[in-house]
Amino acid sequence: MDQVDLIWKNGEFVPWEQAQTHVLSHGLHYGTGVFEGIRCYETERGPAIFRHADHLSRLEKSAQLYYLELPYSGEQIRQATHELLTRNGLRSAYIRPLAYRGYGSLGLYAKDAPIDVIVAAFPWGAYLGEESKNGGIRAKVSSWRRISPGGSIPHAKASGSYLNSILAKTESHNSGYDEAILLDERGFVCEGSGENIFVVRDGEIVTPPHVASILDGINRKSVIQIARDLGYTVVERDVARAELYLAEEVFLTGTAAELVPVREIDDHPLGEGKPGEITTHVQAKFEDALYGRAEEYLEWLDFVEAPAGVDAASKVSS
Ligand code: PPE
């Protein structure tokens, strides 16, 4: 992990090594936390956070779904993030806000465990490997089903939910693949272990709907809009497993991964076994949007503003 100077924790900027938590913190035992993954990109007009407001609103909703009352507003977290990036001298970064039940009591109804909130920002390169965005990846349909809405909340980005993703990811890696594709409890295609999925069939772009237990990805939403603006038809509908193998093209979207083509699933090469035309077309526009090169999507960018009197040199705790 690429360490930087400061982490924001409960309203203060603390040195990276001191941003610690007690071993009896509730979240550590039961996964009672909600988090976000956000990226800041260096653009021609300065560092900009992609769809920051959407990520913060999802954080608030995830917290609500698990009865976690956030002690800070989205706007407070937003400003803290701007200051954190500035103080750490980061022009681009992966940003990880996390709110979790901290130290105070254990047991499942632990209203005395406080809610701790942190925001960390650090460099994080290509999530699925350097070659993934150009060359595409090899995926495996997981033997693990995605958590079902009957037992948990797939729509919340909650820490505990990720045990499911970790099982799937580990299995795919241990079998020599780059990523896992999970089916939902009904057996329809759901998503990757940390990405949403899109399938191209007969020139149309298809992606599983919300009832398929997906996380409501922010990049999914962006890519749907970009693809429609480029003139493609995008349909949200259930996708059968076999459609993965029959697809002309498949790609994944997520903050960490960005837009990654899939070139092979369960040893079936897709299309010509390399990233397809529609995928690369949408990917190019999507990357323009991330890096502020697409005028029409500039409104998605939250340009980082250094709070008055703060610059990269002022690294002390406030
Ligand atoms: N599904 C899951 C299960 C998921 O974790 C992510 C993001 C997505 C879909 C795509 O959502 P969005 O980033 O809003 O487009 N996964 C985050 C965590 C990855 C991690 O390993 O940690 C991420 O990409 O930041």
GROMACS .gro file of C-alpha atoms and ligand atoms in nm:
model
  343
    1MET     CA    1   0.000   0.000   0.000
    2ASP     CA    2   0.131   0.344  -0.090
    3GLN     CA    3   0.142   0.536   0.233
    4VAL     CA    4   0.084   0.913   0.248
    5ASP     CA    5   0.110   1.159   0.538
    6LEU     CA    6  -0.238   1.208   0.676
    7ILE     CA    7  -0.574   1.041   0.726
    8TRP     CA    8  -0.885   1.226   0.834
    9LYS     CA    9  -1.047   1.065   1.136
   10ASN     CA   10  -1.346   1.194   1.329
   11GLY     CA   11  -1.284   1.556   1.233
   12GLU     CA   12  -0.906   1.561   1.265
   13PHE     CA   13  -0.610   1.506   1.039
   14VAL     CA   14  -0.388   1.241   1.197
   15PRO     CA   15  -0.058   1.093   1.081
   16TRP     CA   16  -0.108   0.777   0.871
   17GLU     CA   17   0.050   0.543   1.130
   18GLN     CA   18  -0.164   0.683   1.411
   19ALA     CA   19  -0.497   0.630   1.237
   20GLN     CA   20  -0.571   0.318   1.443
   21THR     CA   21  -0.868   0.152   1.603
   22HIS     CA   22  -0.920  -0.063   1.914
   23VAL     CA   23  -0.918  -0.441   1.869
   24LEU     CA   24  -1.261  -0.456   2.031
   25SER     CA   25  -1.414  -0.220   1.776
   26HIS     CA   26  -1.756  -0.346   1.679
   27GLY     CA   27  -1.693  -0.315   1.305
   28LEU     CA   28  -1.391  -0.543   1.324
   29HIS     CA   29  -1.599  -0.821   1.480
   30TYR     CA   30  -1.921  -0.795   1.284
   31GLY     CA   31  -1.846  -0.598   0.967
   32THR     CA   32  -2.068  -0.313   1.081
   33GLY     CA   33  -1.933  -0.048   0.850
   34VAL     CA   34  -2.022   0.125   0.526
   35PHE     CA   35  -1.771   0.266   0.284
   36GLU     CA   36  -1.708   0.418  -0.056
   37GLY     CA   37  -1.444   0.389  -0.325
   38ILE     CA   38  -1.394   0.714  -0.513
   39ARG     CA   39  -1.127   0.834  -0.752
   40CYS     CA   40  -0.968   1.173  -0.800
   41TYR     CA   41  -0.806   1.237  -1.139
   42GLU     CA   42  -0.554   1.494  -1.250
   43THR     CA   43  -0.728   1.699  -1.518
   44GLU     CA   44  -0.615   2.000  -1.720
   45ARG     CA   45  -0.806   2.219  -1.477
   46GLY     CA   46  -0.656   2.056  -1.168
   47PRO     CA   47  -0.741   1.752  -0.956
   48ALA     CA   48  -1.109   1.653  -0.976
   49ILE     CA   49  -1.313   1.393  -0.789
   50PHE     CA   50  -1.539   1.190  -1.016
   51ARG     CA   51  -1.908   1.201  -0.915
   52HIS     CA   52  -1.820   1.287  -0.557
   53ALA     CA   53  -2.174   1.390  -0.464
   54ASP     CA   54  -2.315   1.058  -0.589
   55HIS     CA   55  -2.063   0.859  -0.386
   56LEU     CA   56  -2.133   1.059  -0.071
   57SER     CA   57  -2.504   1.019  -0.115
   58ARG     CA   58  -2.461   0.641  -0.156
   59LEU     CA   59  -2.252   0.640   0.164
   60GLU     CA   60  -2.537   0.813   0.348
   61LYS     CA   61  -2.790   0.567   0.210
   62SER     CA   62  -2.575   0.263   0.293
   63ALA     CA   63  -2.543   0.396   0.649
   64GLN     CA   64  -2.918   0.450   0.677
   65LEU     CA   65  -2.991   0.096   0.558
   66TYR     CA   66  -2.781  -0.044   0.843
   67TYR     CA   67  -2.912   0.200   1.107
   68LEU     CA   68  -2.579   0.378   1.134
   69GLU     CA   69  -2.623   0.747   1.210
   70LEU     CA   70  -2.342   0.938   1.046
   71PRO     CA   71  -2.206   1.209   1.275
   72TYR     CA   72  -2.092   1.414   0.973
   73SER     CA   73  -2.288   1.543   0.678
   74GLY     CA   74  -2.195   1.460   0.321
   75GLU     CA   75  -2.079   1.819   0.279
   76GLN     CA   76  -1.849   1.796   0.583
   77ILE     CA   77  -1.696   1.476   0.446
   78ARG     CA   78  -1.661   1.639   0.106
   79GLN     CA   79  -1.471   1.935   0.247
   80ALA     CA   80  -1.255   1.711   0.464
   81THR     CA   81  -1.167   1.513   0.150
   82HIS     CA   82  -1.064   1.825  -0.039
   83GLU     CA   83  -0.844   1.929   0.249
   84LEU     CA   84  -0.699   1.579   0.285
   85LEU     CA   85  -0.599   1.564  -0.081
   86THR     CA   86  -0.445   1.908  -0.060
   87ARG     CA   87  -0.251   1.843   0.258
   88ASN     CA   88  -0.121   1.514   0.127
   89GLY     CA   89  -0.019   1.682  -0.197
   90LEU     CA   90  -0.219   1.427  -0.398
   91ARG     CA   91  -0.317   1.526  -0.754
   92SER     CA   92  -0.478   1.190  -0.820
   93ALA     CA   93  -0.586   0.926  -0.569
   94TYR     CA   94  -0.820   0.650  -0.466
   95ILE     CA   95  -1.037   0.786  -0.186
   96ARG     CA   96  -1.180   0.555   0.079
   97PRO     CA   97  -1.435   0.700   0.324
   98LEU     CA   98  -1.543   0.450   0.589
   99ALA     CA   99  -1.795   0.479   0.873
  100TYR     CA  100  -1.797   0.194   1.122
  101ARG     CA  101  -1.914   0.107   1.468
  102GLY     CA  102  -1.613   0.164   1.690
  103TYR     CA  103  -1.514   0.076   2.043
  104GLY     CA  104  -1.772   0.084   2.322
  105SER     CA  105  -1.965  -0.238   2.334
  106LEU     CA  106  -1.992  -0.571   2.160
  107GLY     CA  107  -2.305  -0.776   2.100
  108LEU     CA  108  -2.534  -0.742   1.806
  109TYR     CA  109  -2.747  -0.457   1.931
  110ALA     CA  110  -2.466  -0.223   2.021
  111LYS     CA  111  -2.607   0.122   2.025
  112ASP     CA  112  -2.331   0.233   2.263
  113ALA     CA  113  -2.058   0.160   2.012
  114PRO     CA  114  -1.980   0.499   1.857
  115ILE     CA  115  -1.974   0.557   1.483
  116ASP     CA  116  -1.623   0.644   1.374
  117VAL     CA  117  -1.569   0.807   1.037
  118ILE     CA  118  -1.245   0.817   0.843
  119VAL     CA  119  -1.140   0.931   0.500
  120ALA     CA  120  -0.816   0.802   0.351
  121ALA     CA  121  -0.668   0.891   0.013
  122PHE     CA  122  -0.371   0.722  -0.146
  123PRO     CA  123  -0.235   0.619  -0.485
  124TRP     CA  124  -0.393   0.300  -0.620
  125GLY     CA  125  -0.309   0.182  -0.971
  126ALA     CA  126  -0.493  -0.051  -1.208
  127TYR     CA  127  -0.713  -0.275  -0.991
  128LEU     CA  128  -0.722  -0.569  -1.233
  129GLY     CA  129  -0.364  -0.538  -1.351
  130GLU     CA  130  -0.176  -0.296  -1.576
  131GLU     CA  131  -0.278  -0.475  -1.894
  132SER     CA  132  -0.645  -0.511  -1.800
  133LYS     CA  133  -0.780  -0.193  -1.958
  134ASN     CA  134  -0.614  -0.251  -2.295
  135GLY     CA  135  -0.587  -0.627  -2.322
  136GLY     CA  136  -0.894  -0.736  -2.128
  137ILE     CA  137  -0.917  -0.996  -1.854
  138ARG     CA  138  -1.012  -1.362  -1.810
  139ALA     CA  139  -1.311  -1.424  -1.582
  140LYS     CA  140  -1.473  -1.724  -1.421
  141VAL     CA  141  -1.834  -1.764  -1.315
  142SER     CA  142  -1.814  -1.815  -0.942
  143SER     CA  143  -1.956  -2.111  -0.756
  144TRP     CA  144  -2.055  -1.853  -0.493
  145ARG     CA  145  -2.385  -1.672  -0.542
  146ARG     CA  146  -2.412  -1.300  -0.474
  147ILE     CA  147  -2.565  -1.218  -0.132
  148SER     CA  148  -2.939  -1.225  -0.167
  149PRO     CA  149  -3.182  -0.946  -0.078
  150GLY     CA  150  -3.357  -1.195   0.150
  151GLY     CA  151  -3.061  -1.220   0.385
  152SER     CA  152  -2.867  -0.898   0.347
  153ILE     CA  153  -2.869  -0.578   0.142
  154PRO     CA  154  -2.685  -0.600  -0.190
  155HIS     CA  155  -2.757  -0.231  -0.258
  156ALA     CA  156  -2.563  -0.113   0.047
  157LYS     CA  157  -2.188  -0.081   0.021
  158ALA     CA  158  -2.136  -0.243   0.360
  159SER     CA  159  -1.811  -0.390   0.492
  160GLY     CA  160  -1.965  -0.723   0.594
  161SER     CA  161  -2.105  -0.781   0.244
  162TYR     CA  162  -1.754  -0.805   0.107
  163LEU     CA  163  -1.691  -1.147   0.260
  164ASN     CA  164  -1.909  -1.269  -0.027
  165SER     CA  165  -1.694  -1.086  -0.284
  166ILE     CA  166  -1.377  -1.214  -0.119
  167LEU     CA  167  -1.488  -1.578  -0.146
  168ALA     CA  168  -1.562  -1.532  -0.515
  169LYS     CA  169  -1.243  -1.337  -0.588
  170THR     CA  170  -1.024  -1.587  -0.403
  171GLU     CA  171  -1.179  -1.880  -0.585
  172SER     CA  172  -1.125  -1.715  -0.925
  173HIS     CA  173  -0.762  -1.631  -0.846
  174ASN     CA  174  -0.689  -1.976  -0.710
  175SER     CA  175  -0.820  -2.120  -1.035
  176GLY     CA  176  -0.596  -1.892  -1.243
  177TYR     CA  177  -0.851  -1.628  -1.353
  178ASP     CA  178  -0.836  -1.252  -1.307
  179GLU     CA  179  -1.189  -1.195  -1.181
  180ALA     CA  180  -1.509  -1.368  -1.068
  181ILE     CA  181  -1.856  -1.314  -1.208
  182LEU     CA  182  -2.129  -1.386  -0.955
  183LEU     CA  183  -2.479  -1.505  -1.038
  184ASP     CA  184  -2.769  -1.397  -0.820
  185GLU     CA  185  -2.974  -1.641  -0.615
  186ARG     CA  186  -3.202  -1.702  -0.916
  187GLY     CA  187  -2.907  -1.802  -1.132
  188PHE     CA  188  -2.900  -1.486  -1.345
  189VAL     CA  189  -2.585  -1.285  -1.403
  190CYS     CA  190  -2.528  -1.030  -1.128
  191GLU     CA  191  -2.185  -0.862  -1.123
  192GLY     CA  192  -1.811  -0.900  -1.073
  193SER     CA  193  -1.661  -0.926  -0.724
  194GLY     CA  194  -1.607  -0.549  -0.728
  195GLU     CA  195  -1.755  -0.432  -1.059
  196ASN     CA  196  -2.083  -0.414  -1.249
  197ILE     CA  197  -2.111  -0.606  -1.574
  198PHE     CA  198  -2.220  -0.522  -1.929
  199VAL     CA  199  -2.279  -0.767  -2.213
  200VAL     CA  200  -2.302  -0.681  -2.584
  201ARG     CA  201  -2.548  -0.896  -2.779
  202ASP     CA  202  -2.656  -0.827  -3.137
  203GLY     CA  203  -2.507  -0.479  -3.109
  204GLU     CA  204  -2.713  -0.392  -2.800
  205ILE     CA  205  -2.561  -0.328  -2.460
  206VAL     CA  206  -2.731  -0.527  -2.186
  207THR     CA  207  -2.677  -0.501  -1.810
  208PRO     CA  208  -2.848  -0.675  -1.515
  209PRO     CA  209  -3.123  -0.475  -1.342
  210HIS     CA  210  -3.151  -0.382  -0.976
  211VAL     CA  211  -3.356  -0.690  -0.891
  212ALA     CA  212  -3.047  -0.896  -0.981
  213SER     CA  213  -2.892  -0.797  -0.642
  214ILE     CA  214  -2.634  -0.562  -0.794
  215LEU     CA  215  -2.462  -0.276  -0.621
  216ASP     CA  216  -2.599   0.039  -0.784
  217GLY     CA  217  -2.265   0.132  -0.936
  218ILE     CA  218  -2.187   0.492  -1.007
  219ASN     CA  219  -1.973   0.398  -1.304
  220ARG     CA  220  -2.255   0.172  -1.425
  221LYS     CA  221  -2.482   0.475  -1.425
  222SER     CA  222  -2.220   0.687  -1.604
  223VAL     CA  223  -2.153   0.421  -1.867
  224ILE     CA  224  -2.525   0.374  -1.936
  225GLN     CA  225  -2.555   0.746  -2.003
  226ILE     CA  226  -2.236   0.767  -2.209
  227ALA     CA  227  -2.333   0.466  -2.422
  228ARG     CA  228  -2.681   0.610  -2.488
  229ASP     CA  229  -2.530   0.949  -2.573
  230LEU     CA  230  -2.305   0.769  -2.823
  231GLY     CA  231  -2.618   0.625  -2.986
  232TYR     CA  232  -2.614   0.270  -2.846
  233THR     CA  233  -2.920   0.096  -2.709
  234VAL     CA  234  -2.874   0.001  -2.345
  235VAL     CA  235  -3.118  -0.245  -2.193
  236GLU     CA  236  -3.144  -0.331  -1.824
  237ARG     CA  237  -3.269  -0.689  -1.809
  238ASP     CA  238  -3.189  -1.028  -1.662
  239VAL     CA  239  -2.895  -1.196  -1.833
  240ALA     CA  240  -2.873  -1.577  -1.850
  241ARG     CA  241  -2.539  -1.741  -1.778
  242ALA     CA  242  -2.506  -1.876  -2.133
  243GLU     CA  243  -2.539  -1.522  -2.269
  244LEU     CA  244  -2.198  -1.452  -2.119
  245TYR     CA  245  -2.045  -1.708  -2.352
  246LEU     CA  246  -2.259  -1.608  -2.649
  247ALA     CA  247  -2.182  -1.238  -2.610
  248GLU     CA  248  -1.988  -1.046  -2.872
  249GLU     CA  249  -1.832  -0.838  -2.596
  250VAL     CA  250  -1.838  -0.815  -2.217
  251PHE     CA  251  -1.696  -0.543  -1.995
  252LEU     CA  252  -1.687  -0.451  -1.627
  253THR     CA  253  -1.715  -0.111  -1.460
  254GLY     CA  254  -1.613   0.008  -1.116
  255THR     CA  255  -1.425   0.286  -0.947
  256ALA     CA  256  -1.115   0.084  -0.871
  257ALA     CA  257  -1.121  -0.115  -1.198
  258GLU     CA  258  -1.259   0.167  -1.421
  259LEU     CA  259  -1.382   0.015  -1.751
  260VAL     CA  260  -1.221  -0.322  -1.816
  261PRO     CA  261  -1.292  -0.545  -2.115
  262VAL     CA  262  -1.340  -0.919  -2.054
  263ARG     CA  263  -1.180  -1.129  -2.326
  264GLU     CA  264  -1.260  -1.476  -2.197
  265ILE     CA  265  -1.517  -1.630  -1.960
  266ASP     CA  266  -1.490  -1.990  -1.834
  267ASP     CA  267  -1.236  -2.057  -2.113
  268HIS     CA  268  -1.473  -1.937  -2.388
  269PRO     CA  269  -1.305  -1.661  -2.588
  270LEU     CA  270  -1.547  -1.372  -2.649
  271GLY     CA  271  -1.585  -1.226  -2.995
  272GLU     CA  272  -1.236  -1.228  -3.139
  273GLY     CA  273  -1.078  -1.291  -2.801
  274LYS     CA  274  -0.975  -0.926  -2.767
  275PRO     CA  275  -1.158  -0.607  -2.658
  276GLY     CA  276  -1.442  -0.538  -2.901
  277GLU     CA  277  -1.535  -0.225  -3.092
  278ILE     CA  278  -1.829  -0.113  -2.877
  279THR     CA  279  -1.633  -0.168  -2.557
  280THR     CA  280  -1.336   0.037  -2.676
  281HIS     CA  281  -1.561   0.312  -2.810
  282VAL     CA  282  -1.749   0.351  -2.478
  283GLN     CA  283  -1.424   0.309  -2.281
  284ALA     CA  284  -1.254   0.595  -2.467
  285LYS     CA  285  -1.541   0.834  -2.394
  286PHE     CA  286  -1.565   0.715  -2.033
  287GLU     CA  287  -1.196   0.787  -1.980
  288ASP     CA  288  -1.242   1.130  -2.138
  289ALA     CA  289  -1.514   1.191  -1.878
  290LEU     CA  290  -1.291   1.077  -1.590
  291TYR     CA  291  -1.002   1.299  -1.697
  292GLY     CA  292  -1.215   1.607  -1.768
  293ARG     CA  293  -1.165   1.589  -2.146
  294ALA     CA  294  -1.538   1.560  -2.223
  295GLU     CA  295  -1.713   1.899  -2.195
  296GLU     CA  296  -2.055   1.733  -2.176
  297TYR     CA  297  -1.966   1.546  -1.857
  298LEU     CA  298  -1.772   1.817  -1.675
  299GLU     CA  299  -2.062   1.853  -1.431
  300TRP     CA  300  -1.964   1.510  -1.291
  301LEU     CA  301  -1.635   1.650  -1.164
  302ASP     CA  302  -1.583   1.802  -0.821
  303PHE     CA  303  -1.270   2.012  -0.864
  304VAL     CA  304  -1.053   2.003  -0.555
  305GLU     CA  305  -1.036   2.338  -0.381
  306ALA     CA  306  -0.779   2.392  -0.111
  307PRO     CA  307  -0.947   2.543   0.195
  308ALA     CA  308  -0.815   2.894   0.276
  309GLY     CA  309  -0.468   2.880   0.430
  310VAL     CA  310  -0.411   2.512   0.356
  311ASP     CA  311  -0.148   2.395   0.115
  312ALA     CA  312   0.048   2.078   0.061
  313ALA     CA  313   0.311   2.196   0.310
  314SER     CA  314   0.076   2.225   0.610
  315LYS     CA  315   0.085   1.868   0.721
  316VAL     CA  316   0.023   1.917   1.091
  317SER     CA  317  -0.288   1.800   1.268
  318SER     CA  318  -0.558   2.067   1.311
  319PPE     N1  319  -2.023  -0.401  -0.743
  319PPE     C1  320  -1.946  -0.421  -0.632
  319PPE     C2  321  -1.970  -0.543  -0.550
  319PPE     C3  322  -1.847  -0.328  -0.600
  319PPE     O1  323  -1.772  -0.348  -0.492
  319PPE     C4  324  -1.827  -0.215  -0.682
  319PPE     C5  325  -1.719  -0.116  -0.650
  319PPE     C6  326  -1.910  -0.199  -0.795
  319PPE     C7  327  -2.008  -0.293  -0.821
  319PPE     C8  328  -1.900  -0.077  -0.884
  319PPE     O2  329  -1.945   0.038  -0.818
  319PPE     P1  330  -1.892   0.184  -0.855
  319PPE     O3  331  -1.750   0.193  -0.808
  319PPE     O4  332  -1.983   0.276  -0.782
  319PPE     O5  333  -1.903   0.198  -1.003
  319PPE     N2  334  -1.606  -0.168  -0.583
  319PPE     C9  335  -1.522  -0.080  -0.505
  319PPE    C10  336  -1.437  -0.155  -0.404
  319PPE    C11  337  -1.326  -0.237  -0.458
  319PPE    C12  338  -1.234  -0.289  -0.350
  319PPE     O6  339  -1.163  -0.386  -0.376
  319PPE     O7  340  -1.226  -0.235  -0.240
  319PPE    C13  341  -1.443   0.013  -0.594
  319PPE     O8  342  -1.434  -0.009  -0.715
  319PPE     O9  343  -1.392   0.111  -0.542
   0.00000   0.00000   0.00000
